[in-house]
Amino acid sequence: MSEVRSRKKLIEVALPLEAVNAASAREKSIRHGHPSTLHLWWARRPLASARAVIFAQMVDDPSACPEEFPTEEAQARERERLFRLIEKLVQWENTTNEALLEEARQEIWKSWQRACRDNAHHPRAEELFNPKRLPAFHDPFAGGGSLPLEAQRLGLEAYASDLNPVAVLINKAMIEIPPRFANRPPVNPEARAKKALMEREWKGAQGLAEDVRYYGRWMRDEAERRIGHLYPKVKITPEMAQDRPDLKPLVGQELTVIAWIWARTVRSPNPAFAHVEVPLASTFMLSTKPGKEAYVEPVIEGDSYRFTVKVGKPKDPEAAKLGTSAGKRSAFRCLLSGVPIPYDYIRAEGRAGRMGARLMAIVAEGPKGRVYLPPVPEHKEIARQAVPTWKPDIPLPDNPRDFKTPLYGISTYGDLFTPRQLVALTTFADLVGEAMERVRQDALAAGLPDDETPLREGGTGARAYAEAVGMYLGLALSRLSDIQNSLCAWENTKTQVRHLFTRQAVPMLWDFGENNVFGDAAGDYMVSLENMLRALEKVPCVEVGQSNQADASTQTVSINKIVSTDPPYYDNIGYADLSDFFYVWLRRSLRSVFPDLFATVAVPKAEELVATPYRHGSKDKAEQFFLEGMTKALARLAEQAHPAFPVTIYYAFKQSESEGNGEARRTGWETFLEAVIRAGFSITGTWPMRTELSNRMVGKDTNALASSIVLVCRKRPENAPTATRREFLSALKEELPKALRLLQAGNIAPVDLAQAAIGPGMAVYTRYAGVLDAEGNPVTVREALALINQVLDEALAEQEGDFDPDTRWALAWFEQFGFGEGEFGVAETLSKAKNTSVEGLVEAGILESRRGKVRLLKPEELPGDWDPVRDGRFTYWEAVHQLVRRLETGGEMAAADLLAKLGSRGDTARELAYRLYALCERKGWSKEALSYNALVQSWPEIARLSQEGKAPAQTELF
């Protein structure tokens, strides 16, 4: 079969990585309208990085289009234009900027038209290269759905698949259901009765969202009618206000409860008080807001106790802050006797069924904010009256790394909820079905076809629409369970209940806040629903989408599709175990809508591709399972993905490179790379995607800097040759320096350079069927990574040839002494090797020499009026450090003034900044490394400013 002609894509050459990373990091602080608020999923990819990666894997690099861009200068200009487009594209504000998105779509079409022309005579041209239709997109590990959603936003027909039914449902909610009912007006009677609403233009999913809002409100009101008595208001009595001046104006008023604050209890280990259940309270503070402090004060009365609430600062702030905590070894102390209550005792009590809970305080909404009240007996009694008719009895996993509660007798998913929470969630779950019937009747009245084709089979009539609305109502309930459980902490700094999944685990919690599900605050069903609808209203709806349950190792969806995927991260996150928390509620409310998706009592786990030792019996068996399964899944992608495009695969790190005894061990990163290579891929790029603003720097030899790495892969030819280690090293030395310069020209931050350079290095390694050493043994992935880093160091060192002798001396000295002192004799000897002298270095203004010692001057010690045009002994060393000084003291404009004077020497100065960063990173000198990294990151803006209104007269002096 003839080969497909495939041009090199932008992502295989260069990316405006810093802009993508900055936008991704910023996105983590955005909540309103973000798809992550549709429903919780762990470790979602930021939309910014997903959008940039998919765009760059579809758009040709200018170097692959010599007929349009014949010179390196023309290619650089075109690449810069594409960079500027990506930099705009990744901004959150442009997520719904239709003009900009259309510009990006046109760039994708332009590259696709080239591919169709290139392959017009291919035997499979009709199948693979239809110039009127873009290839579809597929993510076989769809998870939270960022990648399929952004593919759809870029104009692609998007397919998502996942083994996990919760993930499948989230993707349906984002890419499949909204386009099916796009641009329709709502069907609810309230909207239809308002002429203005029916005449307005309903774009995208706005009409669908309006119906979900209406029927969600009906559910909330109906639930309150049925179970509202379990959530009473609290009346302010004269007794409450006796010692509380803040409560006196409120006497006689009934306030809405925001939350009830409970502490878990066990029997006192002191025999004298063994009949008393004492509290396990991690804190007694209710509010630490300045000027609004409030706290629980226990009052001991003989062999019993009660809680009261005080406002203002406690007399003993430390004691109030600690509650009954007693440090790690003795977890708590008995409130009555002060004896320690160790964790072993608490675990035994919990497993024996003797752990209870006691109400410590009530938080209500007053006319001027939060009001903190002592426990009210009627409220304790009402809480006891809640008797659930159903409880999810699926056992929690025996995985103490991520699930702590089974150690304390909280052993099923149902045990994670109070009886009142179970009643509320079950009531809402059952109301979803009733709401769907109402939607169906109203949809028929609104004129939708009386079509019985269900939603799961592609229906668009009254029944399918009712099920679509019900799906979002069920998702809102599932979402609500995250903040309606007994593992939600009361956050005394923000005075609100915090949801359970602040991380990828189910921890143990001692005191918790029980939200009022009808409290018009966090924990209220409508609050949960409204947050979800803000995201639904913004989904793109530009192309059809499809989400299905499928095992990545056996799926066939990827055939002839563009693939970008975010697989499980080795052993980092147990998605299946965690998502059972939501699955039990989704199954309860939506099983009739998706019977196949919710056929099993729990999320499928045996086939889940994570290296979980507790599930497989040992770490080695878990790793083997992961390697074999991931290899099989990736091999399907190598075989099925569209041959004209690379495949992009995300990988997140959680590793250290050695055991405590210093012996090297295999890492998840190496295991994953090996799976990629075994699957038949060659790697053409590795891009570090940092989704958090962080200045943490990790040694280059670990290749573990970023929070995630995007691997760019192409299928390796079946006739790929075998190479010797010598041949591999020779190819590395020839190709890596060229790739390095290209990365630097793209202004990749020094902090990301080492990881990005792994891409071209692994491209050499993986182009071969195998690399063998002198004894015929395979060169492992770990050995290849070490060789790539070695050649990278050499390539950076070779760039020193562009520097003047004084700078080369300063580099060598800096590597050994930094900005510290060294012996004059050593400096003089080194100067002879570098063809300079200590006197000349002092004359150049970069060195201090006195009393037999020498040292390099720090940036802040350099003269503030330095002018490279008038410097009789110019050095790149001083140029870089003067730029650092200007940037840190005067900002980008001050640095730009100096760069304008440097003229063409600026590029070489930037090379030196890269080299200095590499030295500092290896030495662990983080302060200096940050300065050089900041200079390179700011370089594009500095360069732009230097060109604005600057006369180029100085350049000719160089």
Coordinates of N, CA, C and O in Angstrom, one line a residue, residues 468-532:
A468 N -33.3 13.9 28.3 CA -32.1 14.8 28.3 C -32.2 15.8 29.5 O -31.2 16.0 30.2
V469 N -33.4 16.4 29.8 CA -33.5 17.3 30.9 C -33.3 16.5 32.2 O -32.6 16.9 33.1
G470 N -33.8 15.3 32.3 CA -33.6 14.4 33.4 C -32.2 14.1 33.7 O -31.7 14.0 34.8
M471 N -31.4 13.9 32.6 CA -30.0 13.6 32.8 C -29.3 14.7 33.5 O -28.5 14.5 34.5
Y472 N -29.6 16.0 33.2 CA -28.9 17.1 33.9 C -29.4 17.2 35.3 O -28.7 17.6 36.2
L473 N -30.7 16.9 35.5 CA -31.2 17.0 36.9 C -30.6 15.9 37.8 O -30.3 16.1 38.9
G474 N -30.3 14.7 37.2 CA -29.6 13.7 37.9 C -28.1 14.0 38.1 O -27.6 13.7 39.2
L475 N -27.5 14.7 37.2 CA -26.1 15.1 37.4 C -26.0 16.2 38.5 O -25.1 16.2 39.3
A476 N -27.0 17.0 38.6 CA -27.0 18.0 39.6 C -27.2 17.4 41.0 O -26.6 17.8 42.0
L477 N -28.0 16.3 41.1 CA -28.1 15.6 42.3 C -26.8 14.9 42.7 O -26.3 15.0 43.8
S478 N -26.1 14.3 41.7 CA -24.8 13.7 42.0 C -23.8 14.7 42.4 O -23.0 14.5 43.4
R479 N -23.9 15.8 41.8 CA -23.0 17.0 42.1 C -23.2 17.4 43.6 O -22.3 17.7 44.3
L480 N -24.5 17.4 44.0 CA -24.9 17.8 45.3 C -24.3 16.9 46.4 O -24.0 17.4 47.5
S481 N -24.2 15.6 46.0 CA -23.7 14.7 47.1 C -22.3 15.0 47.5 O -21.9 14.6 48.6
D482 N -21.6 15.7 46.7 CA -20.2 16.1 47.1 C -20.2 17.0 48.2 O -19.1 17.1 48.9
I483 N -21.3 17.7 48.5 CA -21.3 18.7 49.6 C -22.4 18.4 50.6 O -22.7 19.1 51.5
Q484 N -23.1 17.2 50.4 CA -24.1 16.7 51.3 C -23.7 15.3 51.8 O -24.3 14.3 51.4
N485 N -22.6 15.3 52.5 CA -22.1 14.1 53.1 C -21.4 14.4 54.4 O -21.2 15.6 54.7
S486 N -21.1 13.4 55.2 CA -20.5 13.6 56.6 C -19.0 13.7 56.6 O -18.4 13.6 57.6
L487 N -18.4 14.0 55.4 CA -17.0 14.3 55.3 C -16.7 15.7 54.8 O -15.7 15.9 54.2
C488 N -17.7 16.6 55.0 CA -17.6 18.0 54.5 C -17.2 18.8 55.7 O -17.9 18.9 56.7
A489 N -16.0 19.4 55.7 CA -15.5 20.2 56.8 C -16.2 21.6 56.8 O -16.6 22.1 55.8
W490 N -16.4 22.1 58.1 CA -16.8 23.5 58.2 C -15.5 24.3 58.1 O -14.6 24.2 58.9
E491 N -15.5 25.2 57.1 CA -14.3 26.0 56.9 C -14.5 27.3 57.6 O -15.2 28.2 57.2
N492 N -13.8 27.5 58.8 CA -14.0 28.6 59.6 C -13.4 29.9 59.1 O -13.7 31.0 59.6
T493 N -12.5 29.8 58.1 CA -12.0 31.0 57.5 C -13.0 31.6 56.5 O -13.0 32.9 56.4
K494 N -13.7 30.8 55.8 CA -14.7 31.3 54.9 C -16.1 31.2 55.4 O -17.1 31.6 54.7
T495 N -16.3 30.6 56.5 CA -17.6 30.3 57.2 C -18.6 29.7 56.2 O -19.7 30.2 56.0
Q496 N -18.2 28.6 55.7 CA -19.1 27.8 54.8 C -18.6 26.3 54.9 O -17.5 26.0 55.3
V497 N -19.5 25.4 54.4 CA -19.1 24.0 54.3 C -18.3 23.8 53.1 O -18.6 24.3 52.0
R498 N -17.2 23.0 53.2 CA -16.3 22.7 52.1 C -16.7 21.3 51.6 O -17.0 20.4 52.3
H499 N -16.7 21.2 50.3 CA -17.1 19.9 49.7 C -16.0 18.8 49.9 O -14.9 19.1 50.3
L500 N -16.4 17.6 49.8 CA -15.6 16.4 50.1 C -14.3 16.4 49.2 O -13.2 16.3 49.8
F501 N -14.5 16.4 47.9 CA -13.3 16.1 47.0 C -12.5 17.3 46.8 O -12.4 17.8 45.6
T502 N -11.8 17.8 47.8 CA -10.8 18.8 47.6 C -9.5 18.1 47.0 O -8.6 18.8 46.6
R503 N -9.4 16.8 47.1 CA -8.3 16.1 46.5 C -8.8 14.7 46.1 O -10.0 14.4 46.3
Q504 N -8.0 13.9 45.5 CA -8.5 12.6 44.9 C -8.4 11.5 46.0 O -7.7 10.5 45.9
A505 N -9.2 11.7 47.1 CA -9.3 10.7 48.1 C -10.5 10.9 49.0 O -11.2 12.0 48.9
V506 N -10.8 9.9 49.8 CA -11.9 10.0 50.8 C -11.2 9.9 52.1 O -10.9 8.8 52.7
P507 N -10.9 11.1 52.7 CA -10.2 11.1 54.0 C -11.2 10.9 55.2 O -12.4 10.9 55.0
M508 N -10.6 10.7 56.4 CA -11.5 10.7 57.6 C -11.6 12.1 58.1 O -10.7 12.9 58.0
L509 N -12.8 12.4 58.6 CA -13.1 13.7 59.1 C -13.8 13.6 60.4 O -14.7 12.8 60.6
W510 N -13.4 14.4 61.4 CA -13.9 14.2 62.8 C -15.1 15.1 63.1 O -16.1 14.7 63.6
D511 N -14.9 16.4 62.7 CA -16.1 17.3 62.9 C -16.5 17.8 61.5 O -15.6 18.1 60.7
F512 N -17.8 17.8 61.2 CA -18.2 18.1 59.9 C -19.5 19.0 59.9 O -20.2 19.1 60.9
G513 N -19.7 19.7 58.8 CA -20.8 20.5 58.6 C -21.9 19.9 57.8 O -21.6 19.3 56.7
E514 N -23.1 19.8 58.3 CA -24.2 19.2 57.5 C -25.0 20.4 57.0 O -25.7 21.1 57.7
N515 N -25.0 20.6 55.6 CA -25.7 21.7 55.0 C -27.2 21.5 55.0 O -27.7 20.4 55.1
N516 N -27.9 22.6 55.0 CA -29.3 22.6 54.8 C -29.6 22.5 53.3 O -29.2 23.4 52.6
V517 N -30.2 21.5 52.9 CA -30.4 21.2 51.5 C -31.5 22.2 50.9 O -31.6 22.3 49.7
F518 N -32.1 23.0 51.8 CA -33.1 24.0 51.4 C -32.6 25.4 51.9 O -33.5 26.3 52.2
G519 N -31.3 25.6 52.0 CA -30.8 26.8 52.7 C -30.4 27.9 51.8 O -29.8 28.9 52.3
D520 N -30.7 27.8 50.5 CA -30.3 28.9 49.6 C -28.8 29.3 49.7 O -28.4 30.4 49.6
A521 N -28.0 28.3 50.0 CA -26.5 28.4 50.0 C -25.9 27.2 49.5 O -26.6 26.3 49.0
A522 N -24.6 27.1 49.6 CA -23.9 25.8 49.2 C -24.5 24.7 49.9 O -24.8 24.7 51.1
G523 N -24.9 23.6 49.2 CA -25.6 22.5 49.8 C -27.1 22.5 49.4 O -27.7 21.5 49.6
D524 N -27.6 23.6 48.8 CA -28.9 23.7 48.3 C -29.0 23.1 46.9 O -28.1 23.4 46.1
Y525 N -30.0 22.3 46.6 CA -30.1 21.7 45.3 C -30.0 22.7 44.2 O -29.4 22.5 43.2
M526 N -30.8 23.8 44.3 CA -30.8 24.8 43.3 C -29.5 25.6 43.1 O -29.1 26.0 42.0
V527 N -28.7 25.7 44.2 CA -27.4 26.3 44.1 C -26.5 25.4 43.2 O -25.8 25.9 42.3
S528 N -26.6 24.1 43.5 CA -25.8 23.1 42.8 C -26.2 23.2 41.3 O -25.4 23.2 40.4
L529 N -27.5 23.2 41.1 CA -28.0 23.2 39.7 C -27.6 24.5 38.9 O -27.2 24.4 37.8
E530 N -27.7 25.6 39.6 CA -27.4 26.9 38.9 C -25.9 26.9 38.5 O -25.6 27.4 37.4
N531 N -25.0 26.5 39.4 CA -23.6 26.4 39.0 C -23.4 25.5 37.8 O -22.5 25.8 37.0
M532 N -24.1 24.4 37.7 CA -24.0 23.5 36.6 C -24.5 24.2 35.3 O -23.9 24.0 34.2

